mmCIF file of N, CA and C in Angstrom:
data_model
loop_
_atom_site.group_PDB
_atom_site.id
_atom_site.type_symbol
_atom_site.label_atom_id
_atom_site.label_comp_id
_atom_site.label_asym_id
_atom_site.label_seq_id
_atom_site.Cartn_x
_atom_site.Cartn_y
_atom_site.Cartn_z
ATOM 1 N N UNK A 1 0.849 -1.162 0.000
ATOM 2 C CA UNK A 1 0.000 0.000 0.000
ATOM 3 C C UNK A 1 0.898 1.229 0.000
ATOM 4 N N UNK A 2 0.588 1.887 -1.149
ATOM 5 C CA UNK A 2 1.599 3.593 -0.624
ATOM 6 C C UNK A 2 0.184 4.424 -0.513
ATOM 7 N N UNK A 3 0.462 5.690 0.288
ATOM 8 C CA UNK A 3 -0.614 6.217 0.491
ATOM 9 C C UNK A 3 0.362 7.793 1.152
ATOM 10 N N UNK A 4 -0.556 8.600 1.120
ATOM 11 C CA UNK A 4 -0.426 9.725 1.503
ATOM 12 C C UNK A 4 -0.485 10.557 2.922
ATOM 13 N N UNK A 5 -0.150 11.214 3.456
ATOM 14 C CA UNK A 5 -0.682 11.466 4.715
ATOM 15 C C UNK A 5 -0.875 13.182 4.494
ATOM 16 N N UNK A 6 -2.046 13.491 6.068
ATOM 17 C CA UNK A 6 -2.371 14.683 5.830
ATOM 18 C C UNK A 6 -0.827 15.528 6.228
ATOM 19 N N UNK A 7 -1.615 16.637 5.321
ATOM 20 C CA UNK A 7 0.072 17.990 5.681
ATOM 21 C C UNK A 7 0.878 18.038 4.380
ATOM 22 N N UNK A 8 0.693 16.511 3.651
ATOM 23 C CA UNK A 8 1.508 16.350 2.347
ATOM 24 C C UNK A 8 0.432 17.907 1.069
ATOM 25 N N UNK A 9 1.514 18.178 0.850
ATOM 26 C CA UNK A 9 1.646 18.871 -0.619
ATOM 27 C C UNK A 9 0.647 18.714 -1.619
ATOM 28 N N UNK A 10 -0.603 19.364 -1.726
ATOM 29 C CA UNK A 10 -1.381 19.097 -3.138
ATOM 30 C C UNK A 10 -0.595 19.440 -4.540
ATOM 31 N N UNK A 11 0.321 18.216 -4.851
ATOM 32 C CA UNK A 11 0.901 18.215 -6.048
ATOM 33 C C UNK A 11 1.358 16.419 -6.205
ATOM 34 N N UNK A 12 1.084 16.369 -7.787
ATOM 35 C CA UNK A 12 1.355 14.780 -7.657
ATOM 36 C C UNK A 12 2.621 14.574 -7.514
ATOM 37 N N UNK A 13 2.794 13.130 -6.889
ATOM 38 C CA UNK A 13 3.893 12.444 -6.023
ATOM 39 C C UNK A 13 3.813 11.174 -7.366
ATOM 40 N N UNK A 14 5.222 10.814 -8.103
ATOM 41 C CA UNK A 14 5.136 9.524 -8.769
ATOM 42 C C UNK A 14 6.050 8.647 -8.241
ATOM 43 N N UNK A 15 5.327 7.734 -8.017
ATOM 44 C CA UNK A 15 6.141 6.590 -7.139
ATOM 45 C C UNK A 15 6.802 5.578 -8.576
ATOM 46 N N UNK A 16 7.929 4.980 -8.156
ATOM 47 C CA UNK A 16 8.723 4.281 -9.074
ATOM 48 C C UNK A 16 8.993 3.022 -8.461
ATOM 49 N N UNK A 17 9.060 1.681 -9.102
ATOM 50 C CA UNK A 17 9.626 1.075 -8.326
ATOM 51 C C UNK A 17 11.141 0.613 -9.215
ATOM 52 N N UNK A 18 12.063 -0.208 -8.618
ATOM 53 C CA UNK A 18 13.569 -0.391 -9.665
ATOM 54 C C UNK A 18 13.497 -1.640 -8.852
ATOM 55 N N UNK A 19 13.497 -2.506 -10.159
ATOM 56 C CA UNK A 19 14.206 -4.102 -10.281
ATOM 57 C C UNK A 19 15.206 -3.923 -10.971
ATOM 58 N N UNK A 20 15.606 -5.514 -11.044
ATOM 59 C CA UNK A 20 16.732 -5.888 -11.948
ATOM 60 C C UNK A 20 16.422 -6.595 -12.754
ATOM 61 N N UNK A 21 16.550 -7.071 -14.465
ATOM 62 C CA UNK A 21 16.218 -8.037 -15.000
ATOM 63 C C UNK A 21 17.129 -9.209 -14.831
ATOM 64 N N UNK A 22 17.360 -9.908 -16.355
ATOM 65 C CA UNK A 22 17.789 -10.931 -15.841
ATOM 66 C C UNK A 22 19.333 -10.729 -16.257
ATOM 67 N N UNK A 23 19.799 -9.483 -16.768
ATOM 68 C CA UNK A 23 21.568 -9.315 -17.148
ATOM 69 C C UNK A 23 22.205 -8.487 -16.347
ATOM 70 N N UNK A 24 21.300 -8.496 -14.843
ATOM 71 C CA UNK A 24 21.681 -7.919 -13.636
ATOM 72 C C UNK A 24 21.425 -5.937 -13.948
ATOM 73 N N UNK A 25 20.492 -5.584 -15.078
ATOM 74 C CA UNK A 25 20.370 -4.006 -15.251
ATOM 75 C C UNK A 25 19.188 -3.811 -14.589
ATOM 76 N N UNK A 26 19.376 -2.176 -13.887
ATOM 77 C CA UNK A 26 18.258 -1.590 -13.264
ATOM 78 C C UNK A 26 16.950 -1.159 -14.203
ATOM 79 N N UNK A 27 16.145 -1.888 -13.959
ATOM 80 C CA UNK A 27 14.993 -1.493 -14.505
ATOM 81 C C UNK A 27 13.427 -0.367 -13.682
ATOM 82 N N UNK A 28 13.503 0.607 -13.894
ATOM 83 C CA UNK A 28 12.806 1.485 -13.183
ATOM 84 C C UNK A 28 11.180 1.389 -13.971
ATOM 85 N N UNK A 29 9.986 1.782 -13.146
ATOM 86 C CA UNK A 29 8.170 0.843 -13.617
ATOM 87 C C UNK A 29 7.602 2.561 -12.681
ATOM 88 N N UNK A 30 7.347 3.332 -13.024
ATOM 89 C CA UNK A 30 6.026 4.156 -12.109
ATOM 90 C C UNK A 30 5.239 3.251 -12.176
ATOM 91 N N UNK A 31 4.757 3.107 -10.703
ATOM 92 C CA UNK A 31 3.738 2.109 -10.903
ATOM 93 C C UNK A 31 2.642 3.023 -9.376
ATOM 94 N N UNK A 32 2.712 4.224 -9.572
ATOM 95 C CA UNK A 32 1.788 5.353 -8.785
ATOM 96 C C UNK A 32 1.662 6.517 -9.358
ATOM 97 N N UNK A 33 0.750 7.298 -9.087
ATOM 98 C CA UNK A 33 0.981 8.412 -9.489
ATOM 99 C C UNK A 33 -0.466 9.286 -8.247
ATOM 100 N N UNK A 34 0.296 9.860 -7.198
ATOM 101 C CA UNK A 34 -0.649 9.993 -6.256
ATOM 102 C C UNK A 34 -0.782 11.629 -5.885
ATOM 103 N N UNK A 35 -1.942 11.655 -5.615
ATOM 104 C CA UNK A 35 -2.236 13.773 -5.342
ATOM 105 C C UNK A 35 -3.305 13.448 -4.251
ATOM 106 N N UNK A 36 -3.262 14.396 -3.162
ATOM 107 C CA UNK A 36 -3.948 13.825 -1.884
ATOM 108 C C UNK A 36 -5.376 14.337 -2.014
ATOM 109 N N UNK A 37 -5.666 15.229 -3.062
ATOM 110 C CA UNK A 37 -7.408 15.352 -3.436
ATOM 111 C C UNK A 37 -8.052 14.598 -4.079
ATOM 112 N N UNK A 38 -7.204 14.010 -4.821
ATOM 113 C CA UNK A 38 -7.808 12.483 -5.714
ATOM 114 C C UNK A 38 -7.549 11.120 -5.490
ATOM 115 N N UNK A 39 -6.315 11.080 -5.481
ATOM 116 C CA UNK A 39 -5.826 9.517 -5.445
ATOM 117 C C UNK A 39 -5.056 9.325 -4.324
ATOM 118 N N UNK A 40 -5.324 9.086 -2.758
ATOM 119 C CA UNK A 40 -4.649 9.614 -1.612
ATOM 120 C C UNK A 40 -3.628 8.725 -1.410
ATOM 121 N N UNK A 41 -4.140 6.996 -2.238
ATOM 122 C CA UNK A 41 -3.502 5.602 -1.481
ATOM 123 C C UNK A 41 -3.827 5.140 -2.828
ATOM 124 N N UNK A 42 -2.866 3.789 -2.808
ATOM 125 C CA UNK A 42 -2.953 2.758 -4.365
ATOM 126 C C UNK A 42 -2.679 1.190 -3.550
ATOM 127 N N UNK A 43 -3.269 0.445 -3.386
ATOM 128 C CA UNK A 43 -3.117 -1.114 -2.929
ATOM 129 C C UNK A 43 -2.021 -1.273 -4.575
ATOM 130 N N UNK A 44 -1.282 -1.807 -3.429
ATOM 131 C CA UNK A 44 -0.313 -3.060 -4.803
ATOM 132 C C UNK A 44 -0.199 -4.536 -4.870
ATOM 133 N N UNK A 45 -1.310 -4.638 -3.743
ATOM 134 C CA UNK A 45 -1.914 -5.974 -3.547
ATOM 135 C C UNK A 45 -2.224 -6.990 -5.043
ATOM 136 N N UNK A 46 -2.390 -6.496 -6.376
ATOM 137 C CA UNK A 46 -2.206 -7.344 -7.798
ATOM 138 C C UNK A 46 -0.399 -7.194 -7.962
ATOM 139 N N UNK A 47 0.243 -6.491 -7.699
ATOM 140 C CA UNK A 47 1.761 -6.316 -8.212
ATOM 141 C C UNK A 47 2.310 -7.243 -7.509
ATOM 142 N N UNK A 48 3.002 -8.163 -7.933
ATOM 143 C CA UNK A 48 4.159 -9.448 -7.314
ATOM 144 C C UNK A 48 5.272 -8.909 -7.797
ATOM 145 N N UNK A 49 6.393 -8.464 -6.582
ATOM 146 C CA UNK A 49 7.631 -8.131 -7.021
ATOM 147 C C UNK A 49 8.349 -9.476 -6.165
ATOM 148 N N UNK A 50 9.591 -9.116 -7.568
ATOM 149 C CA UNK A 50 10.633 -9.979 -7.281
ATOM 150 C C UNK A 50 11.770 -9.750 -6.496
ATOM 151 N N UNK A 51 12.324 -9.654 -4.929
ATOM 152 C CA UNK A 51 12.942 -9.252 -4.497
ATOM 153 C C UNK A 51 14.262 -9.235 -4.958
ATOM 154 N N UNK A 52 15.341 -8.437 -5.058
ATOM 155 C CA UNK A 52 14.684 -7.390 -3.978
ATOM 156 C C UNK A 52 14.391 -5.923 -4.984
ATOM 157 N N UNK A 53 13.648 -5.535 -4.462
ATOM 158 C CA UNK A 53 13.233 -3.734 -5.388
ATOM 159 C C UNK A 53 13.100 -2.827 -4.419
ATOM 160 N N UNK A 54 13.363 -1.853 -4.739
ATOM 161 C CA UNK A 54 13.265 -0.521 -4.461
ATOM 162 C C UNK A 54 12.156 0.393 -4.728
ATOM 163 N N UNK A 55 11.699 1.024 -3.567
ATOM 164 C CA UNK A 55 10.898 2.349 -4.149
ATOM 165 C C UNK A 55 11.151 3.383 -3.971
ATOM 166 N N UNK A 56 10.953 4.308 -5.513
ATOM 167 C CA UNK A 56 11.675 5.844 -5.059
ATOM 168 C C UNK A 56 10.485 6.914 -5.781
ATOM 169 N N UNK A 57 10.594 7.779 -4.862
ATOM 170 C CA UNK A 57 9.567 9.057 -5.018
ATOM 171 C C UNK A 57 10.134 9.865 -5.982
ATOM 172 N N UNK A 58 10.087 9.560 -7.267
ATOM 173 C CA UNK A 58 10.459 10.465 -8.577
ATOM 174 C C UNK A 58 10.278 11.205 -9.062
ATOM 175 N N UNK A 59 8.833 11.964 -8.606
ATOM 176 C CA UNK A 59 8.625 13.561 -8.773
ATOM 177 C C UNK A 59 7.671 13.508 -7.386
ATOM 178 N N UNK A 60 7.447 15.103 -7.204
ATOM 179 C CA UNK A 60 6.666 15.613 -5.582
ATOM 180 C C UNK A 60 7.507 15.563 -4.721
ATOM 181 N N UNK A 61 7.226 16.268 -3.714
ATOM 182 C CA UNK A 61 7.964 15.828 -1.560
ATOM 183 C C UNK A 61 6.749 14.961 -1.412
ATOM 184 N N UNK A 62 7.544 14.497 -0.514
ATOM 185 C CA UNK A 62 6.932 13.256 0.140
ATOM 186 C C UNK A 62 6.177 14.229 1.531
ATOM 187 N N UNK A 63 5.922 13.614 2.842
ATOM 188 C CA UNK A 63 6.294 11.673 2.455
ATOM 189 C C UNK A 63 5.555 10.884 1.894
ATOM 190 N N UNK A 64 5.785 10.129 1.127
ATOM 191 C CA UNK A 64 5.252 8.820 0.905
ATOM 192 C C UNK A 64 5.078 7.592 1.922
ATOM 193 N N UNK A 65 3.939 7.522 2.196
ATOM 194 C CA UNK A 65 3.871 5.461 3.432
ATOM 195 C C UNK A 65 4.155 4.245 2.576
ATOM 196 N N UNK A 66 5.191 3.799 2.650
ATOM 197 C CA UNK A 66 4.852 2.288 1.891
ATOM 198 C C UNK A 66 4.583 1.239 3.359
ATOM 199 N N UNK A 67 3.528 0.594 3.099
ATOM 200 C CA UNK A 67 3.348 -1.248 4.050
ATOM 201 C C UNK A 67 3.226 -1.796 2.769
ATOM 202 N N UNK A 68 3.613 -3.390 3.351
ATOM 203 C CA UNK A 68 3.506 -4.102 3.560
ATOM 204 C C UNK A 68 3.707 -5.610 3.810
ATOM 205 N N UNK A 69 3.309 -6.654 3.224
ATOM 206 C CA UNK A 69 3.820 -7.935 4.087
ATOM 207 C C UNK A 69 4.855 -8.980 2.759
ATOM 208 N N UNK A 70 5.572 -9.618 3.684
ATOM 209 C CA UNK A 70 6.642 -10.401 2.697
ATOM 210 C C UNK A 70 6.031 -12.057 3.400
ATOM 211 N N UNK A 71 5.666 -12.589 1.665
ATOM 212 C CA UNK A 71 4.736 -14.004 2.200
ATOM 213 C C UNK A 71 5.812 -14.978 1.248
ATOM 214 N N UNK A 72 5.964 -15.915 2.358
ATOM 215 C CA UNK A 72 6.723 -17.071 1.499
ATOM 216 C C UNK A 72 5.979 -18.055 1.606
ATOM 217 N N UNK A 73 5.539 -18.978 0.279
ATOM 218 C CA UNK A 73 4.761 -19.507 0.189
ATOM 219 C C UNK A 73 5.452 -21.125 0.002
ATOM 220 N N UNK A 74 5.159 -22.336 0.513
ATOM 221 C CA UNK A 74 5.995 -23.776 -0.092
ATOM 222 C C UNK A 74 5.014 -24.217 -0.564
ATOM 223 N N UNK A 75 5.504 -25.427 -1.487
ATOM 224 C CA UNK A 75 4.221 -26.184 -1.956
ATOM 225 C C UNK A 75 4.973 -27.993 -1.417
ATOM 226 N N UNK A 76 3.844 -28.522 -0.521
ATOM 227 C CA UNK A 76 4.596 -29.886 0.049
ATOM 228 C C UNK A 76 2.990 -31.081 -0.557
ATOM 229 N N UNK A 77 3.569 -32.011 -0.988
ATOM 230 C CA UNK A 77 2.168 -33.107 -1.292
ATOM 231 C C UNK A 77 2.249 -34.213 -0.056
ATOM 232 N N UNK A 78 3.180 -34.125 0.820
ATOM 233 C CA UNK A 78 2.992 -35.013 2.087
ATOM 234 C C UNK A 78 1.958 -34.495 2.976
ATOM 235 N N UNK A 79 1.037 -33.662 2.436
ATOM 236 C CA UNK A 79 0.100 -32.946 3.427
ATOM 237 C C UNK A 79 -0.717 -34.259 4.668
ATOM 238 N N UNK A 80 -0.752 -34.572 5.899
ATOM 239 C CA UNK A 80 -1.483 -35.568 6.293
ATOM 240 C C UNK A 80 -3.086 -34.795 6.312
ATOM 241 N N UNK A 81 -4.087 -36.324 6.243
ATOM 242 C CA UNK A 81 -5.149 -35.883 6.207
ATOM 243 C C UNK A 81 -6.013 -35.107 7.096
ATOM 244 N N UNK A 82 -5.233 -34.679 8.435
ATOM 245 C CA UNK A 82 -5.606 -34.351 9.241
ATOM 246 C C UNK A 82 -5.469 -32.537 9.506
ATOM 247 N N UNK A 83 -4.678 -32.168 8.281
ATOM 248 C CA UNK A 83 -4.427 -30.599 8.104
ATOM 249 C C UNK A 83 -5.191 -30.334 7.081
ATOM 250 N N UNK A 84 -5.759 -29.296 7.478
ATOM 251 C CA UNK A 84 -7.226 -28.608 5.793
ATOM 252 C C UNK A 84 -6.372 -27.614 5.528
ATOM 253 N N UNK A 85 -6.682 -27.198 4.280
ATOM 254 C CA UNK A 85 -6.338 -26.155 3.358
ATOM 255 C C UNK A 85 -6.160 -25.195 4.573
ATOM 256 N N UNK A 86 -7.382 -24.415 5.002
ATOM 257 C CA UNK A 86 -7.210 -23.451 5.559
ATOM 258 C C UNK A 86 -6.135 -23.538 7.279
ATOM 259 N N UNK A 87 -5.952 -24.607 7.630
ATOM 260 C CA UNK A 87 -5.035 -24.443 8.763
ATOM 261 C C UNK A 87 -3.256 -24.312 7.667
ATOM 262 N N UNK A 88 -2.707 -24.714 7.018
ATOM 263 C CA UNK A 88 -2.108 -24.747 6.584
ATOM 264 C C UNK A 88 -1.427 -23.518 5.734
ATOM 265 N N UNK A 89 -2.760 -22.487 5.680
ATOM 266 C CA UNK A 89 -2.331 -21.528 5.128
ATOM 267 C C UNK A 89 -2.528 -20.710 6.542
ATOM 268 N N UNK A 90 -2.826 -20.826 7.315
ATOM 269 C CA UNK A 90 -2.845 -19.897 8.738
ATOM 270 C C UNK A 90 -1.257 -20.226 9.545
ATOM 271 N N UNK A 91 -0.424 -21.549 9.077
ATOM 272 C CA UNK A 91 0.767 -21.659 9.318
ATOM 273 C C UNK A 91 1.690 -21.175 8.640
ATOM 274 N N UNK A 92 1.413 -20.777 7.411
ATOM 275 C CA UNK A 92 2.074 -20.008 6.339
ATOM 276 C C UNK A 92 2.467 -18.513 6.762
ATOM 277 N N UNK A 93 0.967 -18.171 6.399
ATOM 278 C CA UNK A 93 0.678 -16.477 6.719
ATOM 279 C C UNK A 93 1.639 -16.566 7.924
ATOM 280 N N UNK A 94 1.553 -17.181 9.240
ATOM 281 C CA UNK A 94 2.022 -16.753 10.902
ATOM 282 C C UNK A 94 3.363 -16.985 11.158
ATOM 283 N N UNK A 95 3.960 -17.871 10.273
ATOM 284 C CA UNK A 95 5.354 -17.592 10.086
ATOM 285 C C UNK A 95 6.485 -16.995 8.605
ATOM 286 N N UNK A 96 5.629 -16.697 7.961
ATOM 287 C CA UNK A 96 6.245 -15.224 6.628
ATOM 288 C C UNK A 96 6.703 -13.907 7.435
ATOM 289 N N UNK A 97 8.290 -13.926 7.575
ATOM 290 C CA UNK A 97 8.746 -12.592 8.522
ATOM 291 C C UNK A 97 7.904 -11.232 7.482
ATOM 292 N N UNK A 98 8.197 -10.349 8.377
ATOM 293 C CA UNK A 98 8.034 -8.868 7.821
ATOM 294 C C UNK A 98 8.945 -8.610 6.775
ATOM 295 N N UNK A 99 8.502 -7.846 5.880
ATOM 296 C CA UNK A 99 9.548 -7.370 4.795
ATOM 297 C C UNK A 99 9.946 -5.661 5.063
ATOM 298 N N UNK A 100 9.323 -5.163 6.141
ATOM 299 C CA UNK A 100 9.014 -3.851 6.428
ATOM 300 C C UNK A 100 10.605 -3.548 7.273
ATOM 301 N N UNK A 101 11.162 -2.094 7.253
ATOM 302 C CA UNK A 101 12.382 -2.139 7.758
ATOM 303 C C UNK A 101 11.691 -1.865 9.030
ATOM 304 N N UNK A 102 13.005 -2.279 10.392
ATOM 305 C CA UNK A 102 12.730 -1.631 11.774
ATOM 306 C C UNK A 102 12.111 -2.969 12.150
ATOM 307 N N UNK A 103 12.874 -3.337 13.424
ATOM 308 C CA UNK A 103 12.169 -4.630 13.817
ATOM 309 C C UNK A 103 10.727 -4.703 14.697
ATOM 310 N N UNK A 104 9.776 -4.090 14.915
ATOM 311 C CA UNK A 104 8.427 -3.888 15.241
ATOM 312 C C UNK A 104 7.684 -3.826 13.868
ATOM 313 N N UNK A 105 8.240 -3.908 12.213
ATOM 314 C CA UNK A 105 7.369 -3.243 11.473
ATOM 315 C C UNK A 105 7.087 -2.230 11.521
ATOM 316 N N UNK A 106 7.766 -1.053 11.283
ATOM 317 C CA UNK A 106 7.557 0.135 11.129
ATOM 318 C C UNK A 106 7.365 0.171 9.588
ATOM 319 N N UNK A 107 6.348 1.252 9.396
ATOM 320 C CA UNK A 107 6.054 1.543 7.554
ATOM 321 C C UNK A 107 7.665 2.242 7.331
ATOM 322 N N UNK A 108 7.697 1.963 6.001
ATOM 323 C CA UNK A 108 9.091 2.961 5.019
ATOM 324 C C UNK A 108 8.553 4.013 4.984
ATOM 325 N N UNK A 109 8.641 5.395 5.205
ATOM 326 C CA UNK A 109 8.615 6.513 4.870
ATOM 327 C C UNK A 109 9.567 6.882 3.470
ATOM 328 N N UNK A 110 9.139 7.658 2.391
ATOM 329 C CA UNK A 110 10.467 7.870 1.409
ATOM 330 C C UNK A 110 10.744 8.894 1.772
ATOM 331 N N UNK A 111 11.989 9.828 1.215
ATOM 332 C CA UNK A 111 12.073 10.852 1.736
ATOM 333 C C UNK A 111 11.731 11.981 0.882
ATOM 334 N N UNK A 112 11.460 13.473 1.161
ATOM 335 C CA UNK A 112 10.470 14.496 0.395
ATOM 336 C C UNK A 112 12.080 14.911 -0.548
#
């Protein structure tokens, strides 16, 4: 989620993110483009990045909020019959560390 907070600047903020492909070059994606009278917050909840990436505030002051969660997912077929789908993914979710810096999970702030 990036999102805006009050006090920020009515002027758009474009958020960028930078991967790498596969010949190790930086590849830079706007993948925001946020103004706090219209578009305050953007879920990136459809975007799957490939760690590790970067986000940088490429036009506007910030701040910018980025959350959120880093899920590692296994796939095992020894499942016994005694674990359902849904307990199995409640063991998943409860042990996927934070991807957030600051060990409590603190949000990234970018800087203005």
């Amino acid at each position: 989620m990036l999102c805006l907070t009050e006090g920020t600047k009515h002027e758009c903020k474009v958020v960028e993110v930078v991967a790498w492909n596969h010949d190790h070059q930086e590849i830079p994606v706007a993948v925001a483009n946020l103004k706090l009278s219209c578009q305050p917050m953007l879920s990136l909840d459809d975007f799957l990045f490939q760690p590790p990436v970067t986000f940088h505030l490429k036009s506007g002051s910030g701040p910018v909020r980025t959350t959120g969660r880093h899920q590692i997912v296994t796939i095992s077929n020894d499942l016994s019959e005694e674990e359902s789908g849904e307990e199995v993914r409640r063991k998943k979710l409860s042990s996927a560390p934070s991807c957030l810096p600051g060990s409590r999970g603190e949000a990234l702030t970018l800087p203005g």
